[in-house]
Coordinates of N, CA and C in Angstrom, one line a residue:
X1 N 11.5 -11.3 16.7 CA 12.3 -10.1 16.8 C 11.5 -9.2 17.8
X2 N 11.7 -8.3 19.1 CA 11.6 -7.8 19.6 C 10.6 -6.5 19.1
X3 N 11.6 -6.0 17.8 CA 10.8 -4.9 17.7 C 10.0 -5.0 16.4
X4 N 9.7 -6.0 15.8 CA 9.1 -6.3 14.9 C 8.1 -5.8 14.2
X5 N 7.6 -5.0 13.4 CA 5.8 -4.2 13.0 C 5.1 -5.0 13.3
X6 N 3.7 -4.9 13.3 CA 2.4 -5.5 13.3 C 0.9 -3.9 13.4
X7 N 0.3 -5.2 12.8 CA -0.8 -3.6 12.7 C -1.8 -3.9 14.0
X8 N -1.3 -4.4 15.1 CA -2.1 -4.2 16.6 C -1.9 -2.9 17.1
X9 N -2.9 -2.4 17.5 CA -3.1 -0.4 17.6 C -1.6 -0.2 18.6
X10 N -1.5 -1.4 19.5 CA -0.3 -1.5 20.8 C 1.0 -1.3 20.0
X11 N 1.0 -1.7 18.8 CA 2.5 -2.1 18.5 C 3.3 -0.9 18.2
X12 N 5.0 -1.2 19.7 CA 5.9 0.0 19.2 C 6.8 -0.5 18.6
X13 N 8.0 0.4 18.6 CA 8.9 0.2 17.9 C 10.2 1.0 18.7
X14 N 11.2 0.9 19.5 CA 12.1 1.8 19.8 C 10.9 2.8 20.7
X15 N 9.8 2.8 21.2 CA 9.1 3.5 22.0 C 8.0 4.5 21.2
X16 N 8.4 4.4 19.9 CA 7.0 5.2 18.6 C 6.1 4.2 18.6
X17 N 4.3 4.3 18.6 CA 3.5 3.5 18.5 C 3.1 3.8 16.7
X18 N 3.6 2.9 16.4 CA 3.5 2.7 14.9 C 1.8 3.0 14.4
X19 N 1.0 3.0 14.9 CA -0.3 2.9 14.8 C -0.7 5.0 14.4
X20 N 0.1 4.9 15.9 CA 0.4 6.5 15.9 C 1.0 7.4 14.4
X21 N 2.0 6.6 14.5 CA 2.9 7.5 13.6 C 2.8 7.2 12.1
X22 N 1.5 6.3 11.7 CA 1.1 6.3 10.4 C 0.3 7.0 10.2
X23 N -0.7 7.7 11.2 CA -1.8 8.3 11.3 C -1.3 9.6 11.3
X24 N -0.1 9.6 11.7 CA 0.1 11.1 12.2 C 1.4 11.8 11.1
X25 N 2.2 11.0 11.1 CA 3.7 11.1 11.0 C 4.2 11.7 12.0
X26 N 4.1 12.0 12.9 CA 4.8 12.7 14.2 C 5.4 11.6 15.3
X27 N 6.8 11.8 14.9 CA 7.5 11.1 15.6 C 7.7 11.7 17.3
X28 N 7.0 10.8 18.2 CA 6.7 11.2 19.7 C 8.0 11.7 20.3
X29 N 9.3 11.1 20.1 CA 10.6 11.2 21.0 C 11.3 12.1 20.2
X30 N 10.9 12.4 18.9 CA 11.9 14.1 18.3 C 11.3 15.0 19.0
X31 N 12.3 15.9 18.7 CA 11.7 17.5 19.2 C 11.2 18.2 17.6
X32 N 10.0 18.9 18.0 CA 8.9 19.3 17.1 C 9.6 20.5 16.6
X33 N 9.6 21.3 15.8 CA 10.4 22.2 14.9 C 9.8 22.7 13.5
X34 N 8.8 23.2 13.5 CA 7.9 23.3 12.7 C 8.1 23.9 11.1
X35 N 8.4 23.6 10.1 CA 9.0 23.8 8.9 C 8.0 24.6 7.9
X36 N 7.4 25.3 7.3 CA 6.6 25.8 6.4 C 6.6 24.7 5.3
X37 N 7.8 24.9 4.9 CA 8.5 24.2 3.5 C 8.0 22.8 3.1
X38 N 7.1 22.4 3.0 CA 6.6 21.3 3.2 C 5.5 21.6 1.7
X39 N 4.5 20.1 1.2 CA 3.4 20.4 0.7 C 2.8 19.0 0.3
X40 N 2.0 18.4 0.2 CA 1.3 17.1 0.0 C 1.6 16.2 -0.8
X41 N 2.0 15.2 -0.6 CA 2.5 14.2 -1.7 C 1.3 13.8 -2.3
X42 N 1.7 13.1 -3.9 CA 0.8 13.5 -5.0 C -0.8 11.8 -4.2
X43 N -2.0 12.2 -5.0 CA -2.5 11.4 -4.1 C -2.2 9.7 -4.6
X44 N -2.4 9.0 -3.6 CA -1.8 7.0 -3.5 C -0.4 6.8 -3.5
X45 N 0.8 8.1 -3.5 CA 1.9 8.0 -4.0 C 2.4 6.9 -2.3
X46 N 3.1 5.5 -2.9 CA 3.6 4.7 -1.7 C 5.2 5.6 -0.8
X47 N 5.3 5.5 0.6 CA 6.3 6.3 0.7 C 7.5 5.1 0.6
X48 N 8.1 4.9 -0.1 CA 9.0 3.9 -0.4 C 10.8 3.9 -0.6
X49 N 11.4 5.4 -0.2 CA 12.2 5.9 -0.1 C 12.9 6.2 1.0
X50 N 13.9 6.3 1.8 CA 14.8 7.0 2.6 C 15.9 7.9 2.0
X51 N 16.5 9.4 2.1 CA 17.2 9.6 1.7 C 18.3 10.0 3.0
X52 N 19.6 9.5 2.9 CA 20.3 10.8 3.7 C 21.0 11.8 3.3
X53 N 20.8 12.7 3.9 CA 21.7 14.2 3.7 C 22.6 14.1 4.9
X54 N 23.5 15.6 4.7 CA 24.3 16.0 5.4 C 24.2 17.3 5.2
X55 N 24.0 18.5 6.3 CA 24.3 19.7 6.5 C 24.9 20.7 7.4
X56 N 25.7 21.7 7.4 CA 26.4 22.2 8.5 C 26.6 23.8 8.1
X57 N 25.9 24.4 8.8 CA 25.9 26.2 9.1 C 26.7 26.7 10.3
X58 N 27.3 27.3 9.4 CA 28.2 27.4 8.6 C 28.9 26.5 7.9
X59 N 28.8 26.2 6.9 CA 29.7 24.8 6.4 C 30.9 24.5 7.2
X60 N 30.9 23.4 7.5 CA 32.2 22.6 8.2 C 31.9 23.3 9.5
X61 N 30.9 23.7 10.3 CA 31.0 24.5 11.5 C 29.5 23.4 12.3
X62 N 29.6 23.1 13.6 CA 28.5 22.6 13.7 C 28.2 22.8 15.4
X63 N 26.9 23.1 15.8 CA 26.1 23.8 16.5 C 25.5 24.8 16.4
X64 N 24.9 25.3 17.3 CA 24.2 26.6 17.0 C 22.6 26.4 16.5
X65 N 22.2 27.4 15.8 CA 20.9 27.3 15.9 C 20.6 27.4 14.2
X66 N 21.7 27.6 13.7 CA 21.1 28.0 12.0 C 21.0 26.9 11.0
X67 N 20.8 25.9 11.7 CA 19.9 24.7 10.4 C 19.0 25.4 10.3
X68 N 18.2 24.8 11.8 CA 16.9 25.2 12.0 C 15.8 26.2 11.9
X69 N 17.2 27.8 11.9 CA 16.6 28.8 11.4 C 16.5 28.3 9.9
X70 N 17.3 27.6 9.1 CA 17.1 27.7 7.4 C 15.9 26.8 7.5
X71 N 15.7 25.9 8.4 CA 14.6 25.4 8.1 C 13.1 26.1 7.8
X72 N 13.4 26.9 8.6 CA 12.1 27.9 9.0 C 12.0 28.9 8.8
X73 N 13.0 29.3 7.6 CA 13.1 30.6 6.9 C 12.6 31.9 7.8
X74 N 14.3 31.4 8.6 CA 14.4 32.3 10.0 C 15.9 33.0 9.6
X75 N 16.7 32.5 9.0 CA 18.4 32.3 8.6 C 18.3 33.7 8.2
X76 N 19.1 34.6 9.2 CA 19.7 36.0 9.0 C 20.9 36.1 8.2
X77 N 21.0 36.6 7.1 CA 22.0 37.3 6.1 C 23.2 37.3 7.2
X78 N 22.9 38.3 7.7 CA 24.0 39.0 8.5 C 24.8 38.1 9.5
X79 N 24.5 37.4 9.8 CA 25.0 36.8 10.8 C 26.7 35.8 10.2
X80 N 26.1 35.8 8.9 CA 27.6 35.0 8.5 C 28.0 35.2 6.9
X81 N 28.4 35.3 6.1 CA 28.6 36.2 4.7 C 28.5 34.6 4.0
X82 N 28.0 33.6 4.3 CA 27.9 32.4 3.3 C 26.1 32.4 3.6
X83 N 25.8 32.8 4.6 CA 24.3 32.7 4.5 C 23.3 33.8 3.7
X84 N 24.1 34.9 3.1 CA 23.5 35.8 2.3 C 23.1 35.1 0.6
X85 N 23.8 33.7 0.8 CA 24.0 33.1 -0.7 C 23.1 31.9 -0.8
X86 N 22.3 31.8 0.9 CA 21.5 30.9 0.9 C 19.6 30.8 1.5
X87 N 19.7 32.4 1.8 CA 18.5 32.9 2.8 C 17.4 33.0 2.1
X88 N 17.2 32.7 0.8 CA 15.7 32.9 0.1 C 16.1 31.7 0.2
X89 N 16.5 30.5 0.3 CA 16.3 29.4 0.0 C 15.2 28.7 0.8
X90 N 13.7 28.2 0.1 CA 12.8 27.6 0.7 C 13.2 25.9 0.8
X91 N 13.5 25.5 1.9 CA 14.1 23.9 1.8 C 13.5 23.2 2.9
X92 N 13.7 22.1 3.1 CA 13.5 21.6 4.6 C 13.9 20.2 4.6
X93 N 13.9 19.3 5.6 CA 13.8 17.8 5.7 C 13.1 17.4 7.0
X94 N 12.8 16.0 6.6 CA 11.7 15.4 7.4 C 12.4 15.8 8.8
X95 N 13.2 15.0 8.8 CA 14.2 15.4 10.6 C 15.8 15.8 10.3
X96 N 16.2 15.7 11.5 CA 17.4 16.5 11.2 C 18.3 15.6 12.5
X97 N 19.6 15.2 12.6 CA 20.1 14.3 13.7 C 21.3 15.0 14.0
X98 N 21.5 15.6 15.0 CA 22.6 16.2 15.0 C 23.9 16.1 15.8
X99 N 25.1 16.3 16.3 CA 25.8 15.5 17.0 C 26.2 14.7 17.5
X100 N 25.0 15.2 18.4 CA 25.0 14.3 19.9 C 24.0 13.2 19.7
X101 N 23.1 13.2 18.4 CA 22.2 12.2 18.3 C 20.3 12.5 18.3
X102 N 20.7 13.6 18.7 CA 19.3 14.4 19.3 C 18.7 14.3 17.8
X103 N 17.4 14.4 17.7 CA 16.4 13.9 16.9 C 15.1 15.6 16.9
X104 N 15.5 16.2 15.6 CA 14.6 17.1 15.4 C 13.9 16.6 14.2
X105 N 12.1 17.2 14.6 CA 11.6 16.9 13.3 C 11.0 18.1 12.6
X106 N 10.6 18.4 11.7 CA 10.6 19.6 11.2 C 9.6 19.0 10.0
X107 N 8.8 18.7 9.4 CA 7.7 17.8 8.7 C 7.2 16.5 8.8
X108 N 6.1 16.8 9.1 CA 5.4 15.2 9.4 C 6.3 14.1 8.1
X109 N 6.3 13.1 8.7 CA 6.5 12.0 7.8 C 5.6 12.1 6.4
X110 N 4.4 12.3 6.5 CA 3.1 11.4 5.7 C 3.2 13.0 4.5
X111 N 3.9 14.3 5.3 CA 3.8 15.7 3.9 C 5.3 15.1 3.0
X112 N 5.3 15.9 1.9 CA 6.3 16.2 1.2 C 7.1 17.1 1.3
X113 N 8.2 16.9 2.2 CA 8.9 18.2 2.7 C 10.1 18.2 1.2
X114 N 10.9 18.7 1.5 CA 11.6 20.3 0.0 C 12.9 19.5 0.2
X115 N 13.5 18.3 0.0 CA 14.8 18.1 0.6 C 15.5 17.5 -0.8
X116 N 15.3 17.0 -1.7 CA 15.9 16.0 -2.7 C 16.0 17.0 -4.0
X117 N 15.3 18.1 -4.2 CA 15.3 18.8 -5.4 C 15.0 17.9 -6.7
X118 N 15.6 18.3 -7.9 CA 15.4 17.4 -8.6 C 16.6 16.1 -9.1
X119 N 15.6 14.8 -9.1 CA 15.7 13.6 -8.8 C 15.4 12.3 -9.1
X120 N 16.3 11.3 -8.8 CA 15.5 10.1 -9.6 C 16.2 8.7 -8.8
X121 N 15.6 8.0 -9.1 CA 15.3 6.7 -7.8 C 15.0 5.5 -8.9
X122 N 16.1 4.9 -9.3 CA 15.8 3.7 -10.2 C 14.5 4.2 -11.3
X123 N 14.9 5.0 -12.1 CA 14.2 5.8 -12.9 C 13.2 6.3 -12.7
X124 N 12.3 6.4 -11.5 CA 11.4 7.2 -11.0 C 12.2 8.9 -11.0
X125 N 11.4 9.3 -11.3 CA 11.7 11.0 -11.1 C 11.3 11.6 -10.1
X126 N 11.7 13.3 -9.1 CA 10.9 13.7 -7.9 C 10.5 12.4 -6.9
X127 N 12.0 12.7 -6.5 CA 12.3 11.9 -5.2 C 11.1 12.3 -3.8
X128 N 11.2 13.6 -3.9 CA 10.4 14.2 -2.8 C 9.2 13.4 -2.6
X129 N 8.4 13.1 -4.1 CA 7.2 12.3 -3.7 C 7.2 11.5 -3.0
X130 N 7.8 10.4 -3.0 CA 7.6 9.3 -2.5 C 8.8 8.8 -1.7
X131 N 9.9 9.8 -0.6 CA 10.9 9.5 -0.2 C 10.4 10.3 1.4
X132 N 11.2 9.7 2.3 CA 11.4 10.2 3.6 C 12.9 11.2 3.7
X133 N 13.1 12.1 4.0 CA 14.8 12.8 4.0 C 15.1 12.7 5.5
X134 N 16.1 12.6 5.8 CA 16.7 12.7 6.8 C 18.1 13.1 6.7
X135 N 18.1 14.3 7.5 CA 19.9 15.0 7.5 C 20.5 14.8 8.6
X136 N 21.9 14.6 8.6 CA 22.6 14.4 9.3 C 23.7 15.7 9.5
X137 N 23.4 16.3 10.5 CA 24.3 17.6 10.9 C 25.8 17.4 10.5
X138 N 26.7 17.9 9.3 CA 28.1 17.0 9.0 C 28.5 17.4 7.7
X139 N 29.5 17.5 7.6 CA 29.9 17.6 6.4 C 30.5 16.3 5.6
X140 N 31.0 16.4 4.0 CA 31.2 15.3 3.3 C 32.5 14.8 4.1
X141 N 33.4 15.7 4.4 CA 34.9 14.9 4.3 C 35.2 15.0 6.1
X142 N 34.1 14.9 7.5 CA 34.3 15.2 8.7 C 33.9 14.2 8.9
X143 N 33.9 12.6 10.0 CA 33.8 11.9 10.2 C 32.4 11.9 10.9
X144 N 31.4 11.1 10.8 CA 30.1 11.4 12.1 C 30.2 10.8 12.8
X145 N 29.6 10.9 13.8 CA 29.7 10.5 15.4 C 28.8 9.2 15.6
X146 N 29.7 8.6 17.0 CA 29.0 7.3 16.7 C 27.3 7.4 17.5
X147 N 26.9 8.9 18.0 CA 25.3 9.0 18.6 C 24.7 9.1 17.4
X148 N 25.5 9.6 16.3 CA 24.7 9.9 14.7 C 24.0 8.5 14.2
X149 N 25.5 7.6 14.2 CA 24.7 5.9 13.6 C 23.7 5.8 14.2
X150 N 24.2 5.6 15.1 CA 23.0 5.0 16.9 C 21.5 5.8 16.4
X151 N 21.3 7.0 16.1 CA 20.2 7.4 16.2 C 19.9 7.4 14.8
X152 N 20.2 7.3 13.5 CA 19.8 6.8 12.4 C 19.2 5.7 12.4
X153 N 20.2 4.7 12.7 CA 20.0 3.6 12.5 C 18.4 3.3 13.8
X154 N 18.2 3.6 14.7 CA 17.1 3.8 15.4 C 15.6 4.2 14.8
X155 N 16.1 5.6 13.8 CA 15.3 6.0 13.3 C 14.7 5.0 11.9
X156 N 15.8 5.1 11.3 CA 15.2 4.2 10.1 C 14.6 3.0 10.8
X157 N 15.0 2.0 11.5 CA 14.1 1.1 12.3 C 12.6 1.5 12.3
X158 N 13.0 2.3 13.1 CA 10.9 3.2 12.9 C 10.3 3.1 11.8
X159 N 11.0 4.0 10.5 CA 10.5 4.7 9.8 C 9.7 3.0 8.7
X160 N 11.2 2.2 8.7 CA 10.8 0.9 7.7 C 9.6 -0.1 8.3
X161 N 9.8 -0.1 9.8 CA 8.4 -0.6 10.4 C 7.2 -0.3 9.8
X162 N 7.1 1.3 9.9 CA 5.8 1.8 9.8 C 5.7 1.9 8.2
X163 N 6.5 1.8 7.5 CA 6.4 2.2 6.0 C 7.6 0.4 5.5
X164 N 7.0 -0.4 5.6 CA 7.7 -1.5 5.0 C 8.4 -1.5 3.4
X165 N 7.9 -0.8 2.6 CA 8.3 -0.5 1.4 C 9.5 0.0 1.1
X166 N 10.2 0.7 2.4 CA 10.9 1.1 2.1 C 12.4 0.1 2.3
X167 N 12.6 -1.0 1.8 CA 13.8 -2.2 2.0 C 15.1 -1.9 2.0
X168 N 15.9 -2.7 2.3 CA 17.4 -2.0 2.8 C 17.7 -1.8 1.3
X169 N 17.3 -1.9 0.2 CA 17.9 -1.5 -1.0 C 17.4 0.0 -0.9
X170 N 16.4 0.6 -0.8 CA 15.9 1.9 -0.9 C 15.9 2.4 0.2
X171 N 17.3 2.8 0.4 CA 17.8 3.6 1.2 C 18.9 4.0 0.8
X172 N 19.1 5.6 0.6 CA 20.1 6.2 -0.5 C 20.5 7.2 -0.1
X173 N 21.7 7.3 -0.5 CA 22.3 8.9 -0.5 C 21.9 10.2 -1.0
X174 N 22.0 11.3 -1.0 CA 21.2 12.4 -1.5 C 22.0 12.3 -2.7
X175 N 23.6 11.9 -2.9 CA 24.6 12.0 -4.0 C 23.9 11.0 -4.7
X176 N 23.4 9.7 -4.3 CA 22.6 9.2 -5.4 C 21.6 8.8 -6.4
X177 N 21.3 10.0 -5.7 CA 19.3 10.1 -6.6 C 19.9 11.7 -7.4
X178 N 20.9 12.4 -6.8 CA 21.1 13.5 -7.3 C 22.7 13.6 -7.9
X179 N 23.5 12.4 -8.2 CA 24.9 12.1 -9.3 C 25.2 13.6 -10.0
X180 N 26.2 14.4 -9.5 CA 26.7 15.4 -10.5 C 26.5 16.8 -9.4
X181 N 25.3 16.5 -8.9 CA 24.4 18.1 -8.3 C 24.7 17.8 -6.9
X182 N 24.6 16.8 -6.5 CA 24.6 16.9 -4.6 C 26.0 15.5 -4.4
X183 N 26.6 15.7 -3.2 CA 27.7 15.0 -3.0 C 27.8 14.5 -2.0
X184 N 26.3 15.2 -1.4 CA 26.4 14.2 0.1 C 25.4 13.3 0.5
X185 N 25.7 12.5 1.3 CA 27.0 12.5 3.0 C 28.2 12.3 2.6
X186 N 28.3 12.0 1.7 CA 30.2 12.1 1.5 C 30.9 10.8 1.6
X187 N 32.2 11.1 1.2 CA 33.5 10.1 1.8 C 33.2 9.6 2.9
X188 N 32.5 10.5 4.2 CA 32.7 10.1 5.5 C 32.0 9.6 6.0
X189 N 30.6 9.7 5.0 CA 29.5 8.1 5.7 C 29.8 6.9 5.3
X190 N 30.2 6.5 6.6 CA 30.6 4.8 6.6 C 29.2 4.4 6.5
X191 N 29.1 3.6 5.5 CA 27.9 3.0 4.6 C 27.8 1.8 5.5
X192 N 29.3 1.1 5.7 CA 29.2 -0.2 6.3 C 29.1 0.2 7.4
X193 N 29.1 1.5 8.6 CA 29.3 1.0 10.2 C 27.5 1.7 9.9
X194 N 26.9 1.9 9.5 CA 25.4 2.5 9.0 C 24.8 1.1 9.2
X195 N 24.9 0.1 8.3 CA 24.1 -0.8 7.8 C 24.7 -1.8 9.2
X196 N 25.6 -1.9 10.0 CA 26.1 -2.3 11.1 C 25.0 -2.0 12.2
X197 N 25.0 -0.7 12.3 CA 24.2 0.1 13.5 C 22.6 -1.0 13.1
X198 N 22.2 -0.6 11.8 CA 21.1 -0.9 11.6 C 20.7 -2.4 11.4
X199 N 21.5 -3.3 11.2 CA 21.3 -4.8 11.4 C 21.3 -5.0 13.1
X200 N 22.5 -4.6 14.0 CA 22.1 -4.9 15.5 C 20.9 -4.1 15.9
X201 N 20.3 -3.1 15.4 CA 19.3 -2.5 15.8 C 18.0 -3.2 15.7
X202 N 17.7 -3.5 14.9 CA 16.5 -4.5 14.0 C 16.7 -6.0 15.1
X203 N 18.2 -6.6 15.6 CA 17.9 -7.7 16.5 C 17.4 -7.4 17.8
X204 N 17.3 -6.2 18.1 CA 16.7 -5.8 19.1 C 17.8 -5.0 20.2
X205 N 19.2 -5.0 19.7 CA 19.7 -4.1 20.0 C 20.2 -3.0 19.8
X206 N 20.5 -1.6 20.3 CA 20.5 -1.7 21.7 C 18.8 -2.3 22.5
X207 N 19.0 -1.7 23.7 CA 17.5 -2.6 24.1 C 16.4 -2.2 23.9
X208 N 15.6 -3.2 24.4 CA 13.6 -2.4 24.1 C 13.2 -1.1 24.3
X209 N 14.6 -0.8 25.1 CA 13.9 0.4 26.2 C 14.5 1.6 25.8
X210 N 15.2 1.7 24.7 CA 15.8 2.6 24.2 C 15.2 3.4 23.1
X211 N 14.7 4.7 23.5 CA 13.7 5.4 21.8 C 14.8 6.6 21.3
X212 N 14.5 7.0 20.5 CA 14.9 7.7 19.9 C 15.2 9.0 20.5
X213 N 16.6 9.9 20.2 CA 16.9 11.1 21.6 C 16.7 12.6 20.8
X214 N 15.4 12.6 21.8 CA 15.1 13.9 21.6 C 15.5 14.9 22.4
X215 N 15.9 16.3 22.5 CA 16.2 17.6 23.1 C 15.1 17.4 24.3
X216 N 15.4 18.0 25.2 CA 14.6 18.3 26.4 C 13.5 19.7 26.0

């Protein structure tokens, strides 16, 4: 397989040097977006989780700049009468993939960023411990875009490289570690064109030469 792991200091993946990015968690081809909301996972804890989300500020509204301000507990009241109901909220996720596919990061991989709340993973409890989050700009019942697969499915490639533990069974929805409290990605994550993206991805397509799309 083309993009295969190995622990030679050389070895990439989609253009991340896995060597790097265990050492660091800083994924080279996102754009950096710095989060507070973060705090240390407990110590030996294996990272053995993926979760996906879905988020959209104004709900059902997508662009603009106010994930990112909620990320960074930047999100102005005023600006919209649904964000007065959400602006003390201290939250974050590892990255954030939005539209077009573009790749924000906003917590190193290796901290415990604020995204799962409370939670459970094949009876493990506090998902956050030991899970990676990833959000997908989108609401439950709006279709995502096919740069969204493309760049998921890219991303988790990375992430399972450098963190093997985490197997195509442990890889979850936020609705499923959280049944009752959280509902998304919704109806509209095709589970199957997901696990699609991410089986040709893993053969090595798309090609070698393709990393992960970051913002200019």
């Amino acid at each position: 397989m083309p993009h295969s792991a190995s622990d030679k200091s050389g070895a990439t993946v989609y253009g991340e040097h896995l060597k790097t990015l265990r050492e660091t968690g800083r994924l080279s081809s996102a754009r950096w977006c710095s989060s507070p909301n973060y705090g240390p996972r407990p110590e030996g804890v294996n990272i053995s989780l993926l979760v996906v989300h879905s988020i959209s500020l104004p709900p059902g509204q997508f662009g603009g700049p106010y994930i990112e301000q909620f990320f960074t507990n930047c999100l102005n009241p005023a600006d919209h009468p649904y964000f007065s109901t959400i602006a003390d909220m201290r939250v974050s996720a590892h990255a954030l993939i939005r539209r077009d596919g573009v790749v924000v990061q906003f917590v190193s991989l290796l901290e415990r960023a604020w995204h799962a709340g409370r939670s459970s993973f094949q009876g493990v409890e506090e998902c956050n411990d030991f899970s990676i989050g990833i959000e997908l700009e989108g609401s439950d019942d709006i279709p995502y875009t096919p740069e969204q697969y493309r760049s998921l499915a890219i991303l988790t490639a990375v992430i399972r490289s450098a963190w093997p533990a985490i197997t195509r069974d442990r890889i979850a929805g936020h609705c499923d570690i959280a049944p009752g409290r959280k509902t998304d990605p919704g109806p509209a994550f095709d589970w199957h064109e997901f696990r699609e993206s991410l089986l040709s991805t893993q053969l090595g397509k798309p090609s070698d030469e393709q990393s992960l799309k970051g913002a200019e």
